Coordinates of N, CA, C and O in Angstrom, one line a residue:
X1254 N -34.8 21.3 190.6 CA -34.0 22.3 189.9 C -34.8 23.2 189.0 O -35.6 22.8 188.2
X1255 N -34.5 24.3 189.3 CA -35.6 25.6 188.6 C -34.6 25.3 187.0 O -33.6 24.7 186.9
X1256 N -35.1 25.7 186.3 CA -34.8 25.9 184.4 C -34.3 27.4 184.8 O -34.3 27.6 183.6
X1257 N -33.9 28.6 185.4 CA -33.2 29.6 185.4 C -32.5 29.5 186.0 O -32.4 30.7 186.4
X1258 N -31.4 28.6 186.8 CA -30.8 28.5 187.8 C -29.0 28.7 187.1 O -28.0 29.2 187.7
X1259 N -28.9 28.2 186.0 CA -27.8 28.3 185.5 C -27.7 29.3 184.3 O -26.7 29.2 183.6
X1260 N -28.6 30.2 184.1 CA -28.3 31.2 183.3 C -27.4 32.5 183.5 O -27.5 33.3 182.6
X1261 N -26.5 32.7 184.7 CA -25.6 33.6 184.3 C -24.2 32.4 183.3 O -23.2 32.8 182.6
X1262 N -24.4 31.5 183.6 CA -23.4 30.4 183.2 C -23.7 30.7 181.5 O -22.9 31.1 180.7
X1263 N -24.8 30.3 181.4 CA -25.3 30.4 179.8 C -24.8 31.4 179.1 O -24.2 31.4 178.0
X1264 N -25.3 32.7 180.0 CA -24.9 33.3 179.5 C -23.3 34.3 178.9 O -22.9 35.2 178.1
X1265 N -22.7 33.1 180.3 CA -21.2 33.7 180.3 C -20.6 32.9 178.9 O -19.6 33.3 178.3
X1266 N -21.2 32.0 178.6 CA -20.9 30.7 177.6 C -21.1 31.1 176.2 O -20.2 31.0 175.3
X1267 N -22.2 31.6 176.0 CA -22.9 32.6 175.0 C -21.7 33.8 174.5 O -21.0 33.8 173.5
X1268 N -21.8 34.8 175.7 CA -20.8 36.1 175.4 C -19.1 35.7 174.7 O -18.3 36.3 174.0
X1269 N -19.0 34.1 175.6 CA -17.5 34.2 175.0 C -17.5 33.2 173.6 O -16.5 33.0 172.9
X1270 N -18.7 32.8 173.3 CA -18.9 32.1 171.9 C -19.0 33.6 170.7 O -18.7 34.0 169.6
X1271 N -19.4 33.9 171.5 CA -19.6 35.3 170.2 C -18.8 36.4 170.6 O -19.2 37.5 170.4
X1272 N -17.8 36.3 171.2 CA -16.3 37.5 171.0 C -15.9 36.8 170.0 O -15.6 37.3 168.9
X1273 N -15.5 34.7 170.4 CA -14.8 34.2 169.2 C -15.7 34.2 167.9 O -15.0 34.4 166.9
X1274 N -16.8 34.2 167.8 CA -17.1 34.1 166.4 C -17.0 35.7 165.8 O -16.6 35.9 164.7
X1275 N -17.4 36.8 166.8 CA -16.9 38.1 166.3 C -15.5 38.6 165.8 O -15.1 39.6 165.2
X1276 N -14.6 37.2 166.5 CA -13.2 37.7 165.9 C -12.8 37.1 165.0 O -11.9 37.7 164.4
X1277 N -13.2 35.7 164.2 CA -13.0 35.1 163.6 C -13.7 35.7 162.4 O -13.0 35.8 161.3
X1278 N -15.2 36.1 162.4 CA -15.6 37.3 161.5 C -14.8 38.0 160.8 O -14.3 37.9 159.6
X1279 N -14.6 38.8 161.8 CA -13.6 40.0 160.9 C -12.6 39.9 160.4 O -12.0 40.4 159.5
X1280 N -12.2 38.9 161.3 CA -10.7 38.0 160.9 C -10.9 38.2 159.1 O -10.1 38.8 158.3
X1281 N -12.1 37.5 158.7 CA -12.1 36.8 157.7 C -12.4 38.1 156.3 O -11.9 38.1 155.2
X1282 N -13.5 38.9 157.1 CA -13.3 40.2 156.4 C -12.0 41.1 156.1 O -11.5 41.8 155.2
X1283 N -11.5 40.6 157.3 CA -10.2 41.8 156.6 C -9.3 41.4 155.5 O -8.6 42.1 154.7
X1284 N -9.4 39.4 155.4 CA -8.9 39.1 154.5 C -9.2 39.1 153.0 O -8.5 39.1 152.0
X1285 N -10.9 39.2 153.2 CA -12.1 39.7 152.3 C -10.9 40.8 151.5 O -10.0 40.7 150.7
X1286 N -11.7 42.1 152.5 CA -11.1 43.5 151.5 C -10.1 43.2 151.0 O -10.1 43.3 149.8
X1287 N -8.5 42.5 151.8 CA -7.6 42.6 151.6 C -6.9 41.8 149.5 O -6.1 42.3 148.7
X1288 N -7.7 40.7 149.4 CA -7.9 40.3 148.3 C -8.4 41.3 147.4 O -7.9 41.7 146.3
X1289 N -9.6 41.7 148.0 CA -10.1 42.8 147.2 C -9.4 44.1 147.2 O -10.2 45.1 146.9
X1290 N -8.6 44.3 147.3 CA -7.7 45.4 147.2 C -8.3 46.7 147.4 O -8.1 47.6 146.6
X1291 N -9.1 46.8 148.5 CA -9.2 47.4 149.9 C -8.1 47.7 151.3 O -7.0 47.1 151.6
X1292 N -8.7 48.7 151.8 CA -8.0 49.0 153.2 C -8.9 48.7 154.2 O -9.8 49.6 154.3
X1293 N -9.0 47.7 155.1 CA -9.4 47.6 155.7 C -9.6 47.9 157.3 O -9.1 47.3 158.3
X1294 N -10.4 49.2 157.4 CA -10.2 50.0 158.0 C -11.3 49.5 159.5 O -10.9 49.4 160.6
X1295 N -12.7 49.4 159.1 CA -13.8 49.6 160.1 C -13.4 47.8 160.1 O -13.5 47.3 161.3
X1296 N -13.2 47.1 159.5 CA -12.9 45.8 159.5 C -12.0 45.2 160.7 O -12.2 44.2 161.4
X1297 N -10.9 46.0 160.6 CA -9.7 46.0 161.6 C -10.2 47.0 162.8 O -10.0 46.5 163.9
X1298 N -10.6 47.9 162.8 CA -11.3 48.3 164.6 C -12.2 47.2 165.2 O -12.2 46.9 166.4
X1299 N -13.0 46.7 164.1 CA -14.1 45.7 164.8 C -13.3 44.1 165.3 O -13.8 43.4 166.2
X1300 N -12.4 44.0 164.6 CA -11.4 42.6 164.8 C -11.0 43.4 166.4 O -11.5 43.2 167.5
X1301 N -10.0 44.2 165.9 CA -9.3 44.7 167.5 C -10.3 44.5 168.4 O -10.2 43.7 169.4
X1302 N -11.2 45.0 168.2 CA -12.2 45.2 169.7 C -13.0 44.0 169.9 O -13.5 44.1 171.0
X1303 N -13.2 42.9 169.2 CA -14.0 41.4 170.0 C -12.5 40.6 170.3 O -12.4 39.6 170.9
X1304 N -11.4 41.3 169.8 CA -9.9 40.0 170.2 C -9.6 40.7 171.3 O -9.8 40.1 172.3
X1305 N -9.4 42.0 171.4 CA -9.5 42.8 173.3 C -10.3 41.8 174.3 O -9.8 41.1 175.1
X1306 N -11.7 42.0 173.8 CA -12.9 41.4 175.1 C -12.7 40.0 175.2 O -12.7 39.4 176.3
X1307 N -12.7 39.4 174.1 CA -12.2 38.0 174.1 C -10.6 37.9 175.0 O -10.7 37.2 176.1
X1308 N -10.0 38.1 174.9 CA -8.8 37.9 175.6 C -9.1 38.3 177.0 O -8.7 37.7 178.0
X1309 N -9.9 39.7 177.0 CA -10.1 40.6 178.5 C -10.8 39.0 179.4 O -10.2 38.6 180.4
X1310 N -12.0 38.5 178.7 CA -12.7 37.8 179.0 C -11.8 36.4 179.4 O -12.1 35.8 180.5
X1311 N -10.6 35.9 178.6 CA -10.3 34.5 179.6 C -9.5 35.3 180.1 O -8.5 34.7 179.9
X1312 N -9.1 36.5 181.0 CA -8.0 36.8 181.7 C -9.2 36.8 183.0 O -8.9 36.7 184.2
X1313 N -10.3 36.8 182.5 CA -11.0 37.3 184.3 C -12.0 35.7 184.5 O -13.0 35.6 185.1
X1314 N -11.3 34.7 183.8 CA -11.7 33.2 183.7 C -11.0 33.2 185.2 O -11.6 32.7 186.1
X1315 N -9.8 33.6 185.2 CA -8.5 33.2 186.8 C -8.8 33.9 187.8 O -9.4 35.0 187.8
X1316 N -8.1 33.2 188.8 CA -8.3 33.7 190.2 C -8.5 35.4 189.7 O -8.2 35.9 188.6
X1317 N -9.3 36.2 191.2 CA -9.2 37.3 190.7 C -7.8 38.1 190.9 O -7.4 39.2 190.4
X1318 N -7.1 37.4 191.8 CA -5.7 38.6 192.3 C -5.3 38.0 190.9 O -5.4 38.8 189.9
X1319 N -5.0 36.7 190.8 CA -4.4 36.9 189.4 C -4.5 37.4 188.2 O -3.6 37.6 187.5
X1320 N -5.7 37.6 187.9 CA -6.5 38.3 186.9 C -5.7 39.4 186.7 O -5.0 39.8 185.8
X1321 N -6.0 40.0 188.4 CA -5.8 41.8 188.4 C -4.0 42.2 188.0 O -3.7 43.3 187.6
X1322 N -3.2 41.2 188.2 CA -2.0 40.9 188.6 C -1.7 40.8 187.0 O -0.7 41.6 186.7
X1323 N -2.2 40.0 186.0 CA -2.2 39.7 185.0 C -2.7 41.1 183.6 O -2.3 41.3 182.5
X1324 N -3.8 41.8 184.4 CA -4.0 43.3 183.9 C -3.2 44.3 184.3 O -3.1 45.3 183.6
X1325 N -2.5 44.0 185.4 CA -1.6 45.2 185.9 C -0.1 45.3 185.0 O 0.6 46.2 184.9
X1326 N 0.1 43.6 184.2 CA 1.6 43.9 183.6 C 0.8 44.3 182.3 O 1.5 45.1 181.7
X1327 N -0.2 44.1 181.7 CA -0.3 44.0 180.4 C -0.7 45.3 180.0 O -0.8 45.7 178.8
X1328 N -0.9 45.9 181.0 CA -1.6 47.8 181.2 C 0.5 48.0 180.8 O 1.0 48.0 179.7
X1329 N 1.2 48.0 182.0 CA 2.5 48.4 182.0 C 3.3 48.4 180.4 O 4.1 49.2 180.0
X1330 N 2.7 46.9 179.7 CA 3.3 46.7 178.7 C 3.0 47.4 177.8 O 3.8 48.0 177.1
X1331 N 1.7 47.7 177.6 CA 0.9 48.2 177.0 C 1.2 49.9 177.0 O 1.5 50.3 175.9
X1332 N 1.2 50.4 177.5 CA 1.8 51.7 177.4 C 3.1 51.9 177.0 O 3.3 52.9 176.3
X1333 N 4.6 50.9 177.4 CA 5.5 51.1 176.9 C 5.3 51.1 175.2 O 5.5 52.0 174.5
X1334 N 4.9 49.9 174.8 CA 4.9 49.5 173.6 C 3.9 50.7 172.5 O 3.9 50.6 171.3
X1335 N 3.2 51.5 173.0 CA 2.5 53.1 172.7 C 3.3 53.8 172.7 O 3.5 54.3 171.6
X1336 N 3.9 54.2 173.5 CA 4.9 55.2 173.3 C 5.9 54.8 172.5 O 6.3 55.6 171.7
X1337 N 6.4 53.6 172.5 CA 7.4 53.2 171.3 C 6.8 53.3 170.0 O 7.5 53.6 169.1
X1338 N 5.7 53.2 169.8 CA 5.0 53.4 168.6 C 5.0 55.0 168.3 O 5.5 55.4 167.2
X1339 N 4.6 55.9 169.2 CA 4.7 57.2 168.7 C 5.8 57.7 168.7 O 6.0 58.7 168.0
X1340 N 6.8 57.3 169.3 CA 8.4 58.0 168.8 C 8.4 57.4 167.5 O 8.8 58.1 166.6
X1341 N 8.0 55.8 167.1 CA 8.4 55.5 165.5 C 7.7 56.3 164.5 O 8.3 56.6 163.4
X1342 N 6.2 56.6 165.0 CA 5.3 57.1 164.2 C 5.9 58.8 163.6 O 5.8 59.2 162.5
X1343 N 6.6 59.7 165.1 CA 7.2 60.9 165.2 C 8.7 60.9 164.3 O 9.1 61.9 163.7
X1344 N 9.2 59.8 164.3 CA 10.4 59.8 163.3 C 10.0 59.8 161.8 O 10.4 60.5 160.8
X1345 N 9.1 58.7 161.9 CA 8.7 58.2 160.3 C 8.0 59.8 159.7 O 8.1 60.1 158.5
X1346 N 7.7 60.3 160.3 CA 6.5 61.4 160.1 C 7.2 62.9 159.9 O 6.6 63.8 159.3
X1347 N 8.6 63.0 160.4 CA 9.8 64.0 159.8 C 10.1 63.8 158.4 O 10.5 64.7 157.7
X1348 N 10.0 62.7 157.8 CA 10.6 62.9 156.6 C 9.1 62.8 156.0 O 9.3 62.1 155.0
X1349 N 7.8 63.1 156.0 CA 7.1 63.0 155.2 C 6.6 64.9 155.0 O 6.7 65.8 155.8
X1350 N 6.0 64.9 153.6 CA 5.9 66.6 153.2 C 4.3 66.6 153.6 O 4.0 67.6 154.2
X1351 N 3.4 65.7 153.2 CA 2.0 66.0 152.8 C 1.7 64.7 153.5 O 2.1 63.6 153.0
X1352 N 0.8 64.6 154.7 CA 0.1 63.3 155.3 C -0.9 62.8 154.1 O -1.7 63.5 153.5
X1353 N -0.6 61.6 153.9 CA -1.4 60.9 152.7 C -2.7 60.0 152.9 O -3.3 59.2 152.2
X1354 N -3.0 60.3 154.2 CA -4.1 59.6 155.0 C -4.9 60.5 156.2 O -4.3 61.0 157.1
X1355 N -6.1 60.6 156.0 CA -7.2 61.1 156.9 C -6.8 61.4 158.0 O -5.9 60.6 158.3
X1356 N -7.1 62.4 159.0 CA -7.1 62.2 160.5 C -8.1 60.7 161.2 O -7.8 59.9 162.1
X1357 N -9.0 60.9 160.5 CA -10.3 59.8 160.9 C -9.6 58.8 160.7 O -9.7 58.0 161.6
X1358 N -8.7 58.3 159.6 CA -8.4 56.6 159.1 C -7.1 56.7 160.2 O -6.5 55.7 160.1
X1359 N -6.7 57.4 161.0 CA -5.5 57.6 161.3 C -5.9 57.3 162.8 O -5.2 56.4 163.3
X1360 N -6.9 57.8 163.6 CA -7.7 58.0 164.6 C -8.5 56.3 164.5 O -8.8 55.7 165.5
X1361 N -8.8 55.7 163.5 CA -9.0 54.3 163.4 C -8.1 53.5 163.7 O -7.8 52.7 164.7
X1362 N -7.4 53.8 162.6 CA -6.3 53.0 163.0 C -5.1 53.1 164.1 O -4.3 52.1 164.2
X1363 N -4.9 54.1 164.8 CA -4.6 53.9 166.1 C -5.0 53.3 167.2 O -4.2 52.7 167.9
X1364 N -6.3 53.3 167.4 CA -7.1 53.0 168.3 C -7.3 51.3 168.3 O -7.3 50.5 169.2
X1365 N -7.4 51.0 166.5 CA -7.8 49.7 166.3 C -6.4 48.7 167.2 O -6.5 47.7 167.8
X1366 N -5.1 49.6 166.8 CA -3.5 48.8 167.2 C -3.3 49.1 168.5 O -2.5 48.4 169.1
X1367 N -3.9 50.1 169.2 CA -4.0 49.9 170.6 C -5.2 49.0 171.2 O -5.3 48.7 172.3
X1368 N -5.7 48.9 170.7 CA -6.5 47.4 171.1 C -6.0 46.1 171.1 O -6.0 45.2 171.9
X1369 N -5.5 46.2 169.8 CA -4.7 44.8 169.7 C -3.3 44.5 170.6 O -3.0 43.4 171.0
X1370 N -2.7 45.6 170.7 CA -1.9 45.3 171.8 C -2.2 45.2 172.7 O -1.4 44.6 173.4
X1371 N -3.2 45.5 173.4 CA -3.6 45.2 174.5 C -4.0 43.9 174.2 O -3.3 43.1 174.8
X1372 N -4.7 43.5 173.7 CA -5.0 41.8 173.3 C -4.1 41.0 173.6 O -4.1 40.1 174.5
X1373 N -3.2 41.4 172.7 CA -1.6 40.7 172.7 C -1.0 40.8 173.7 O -0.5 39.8 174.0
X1374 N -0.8 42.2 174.9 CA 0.1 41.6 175.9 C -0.8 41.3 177.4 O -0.3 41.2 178.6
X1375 N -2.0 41.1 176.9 CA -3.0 40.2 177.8 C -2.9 38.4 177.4 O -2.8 37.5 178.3
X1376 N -3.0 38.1 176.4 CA -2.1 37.1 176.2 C -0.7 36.5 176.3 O -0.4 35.3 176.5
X1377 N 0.1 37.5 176.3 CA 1.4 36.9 176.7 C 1.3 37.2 178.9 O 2.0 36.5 179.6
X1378 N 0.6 37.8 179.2 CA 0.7 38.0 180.6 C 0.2 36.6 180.9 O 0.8 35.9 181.7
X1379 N -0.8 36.2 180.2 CA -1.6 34.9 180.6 C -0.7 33.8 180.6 O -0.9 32.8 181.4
X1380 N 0.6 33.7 179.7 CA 1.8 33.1 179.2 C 2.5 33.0 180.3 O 2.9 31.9 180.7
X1381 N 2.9 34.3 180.9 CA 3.9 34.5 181.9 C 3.5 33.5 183.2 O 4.0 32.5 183.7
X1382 N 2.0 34.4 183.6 CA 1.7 33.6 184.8 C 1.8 32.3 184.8 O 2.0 31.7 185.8
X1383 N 1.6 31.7 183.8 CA 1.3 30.0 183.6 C 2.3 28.9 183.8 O 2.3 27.7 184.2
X1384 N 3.8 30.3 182.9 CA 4.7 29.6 183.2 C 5.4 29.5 184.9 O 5.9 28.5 185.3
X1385 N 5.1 30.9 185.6 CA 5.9 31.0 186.6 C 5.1 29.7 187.9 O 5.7 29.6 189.0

């Protein structure tokens, strides 16, 4: 047995140890600022984006049709649940005079909550299949 023979394994073992400790990280920073009475802005994009890959990552753990089958509802959900956000965001945003927040913090934080829903309805797709 060669000593390099199981290193894409290692390395698959490795990447998904450090999405979880990358999310558990930020996790913990955002609670950081949040005490600290902070907005936790680069804190919450960097959460969103290791709980995305992390989740992306046990969805392509399963069969591949299932996988693909499992990205195909969570894409579908995932767009509904975007556009429900920008009609809320489009209502909320009529009764305001003067935007009180950056385009940039705004462009973060969109980006950061469409990640996370994608996280989230990659998780519940993983739910569904498991039940059915």
């Amino acid at each position: 047995m060669k000593w390099g023979a199981n290193g894409p394994l290692r390395s698959r073992l490795h990447m998904q140890s450090g999405y979880q400790l990358g999310t558990y990280l930020f996790l913990g920073l955002i609670i950081f600022d949040l005490l600290l009475g902070d907005v936790p802005r680069i804190s919450f994009a960097m959460y969103a984006l290791f709980f995305y890959f992390w989740q992306r990552e046990r969805v392509e753990k399963e069969d591949k049709a299932l996988a693909e089958k499992m990205k195909q509802r969570s894409n579908e959900w995932t767009i509904t649940l975007v556009i429900l956000l920008c009609f809320v965001g489009y209502a909320v945003s009529l009764g305001l005079q003067e935007p009180s927040i950056s385009l940039l913090e705004l462009s973060i934080y969109g980006f950061s909550t469409i990640f996370c829903i994608r996280a989230l309805t990659l998780i519940y797709a993983m739910h569904q299949e498991h039940l059915d």
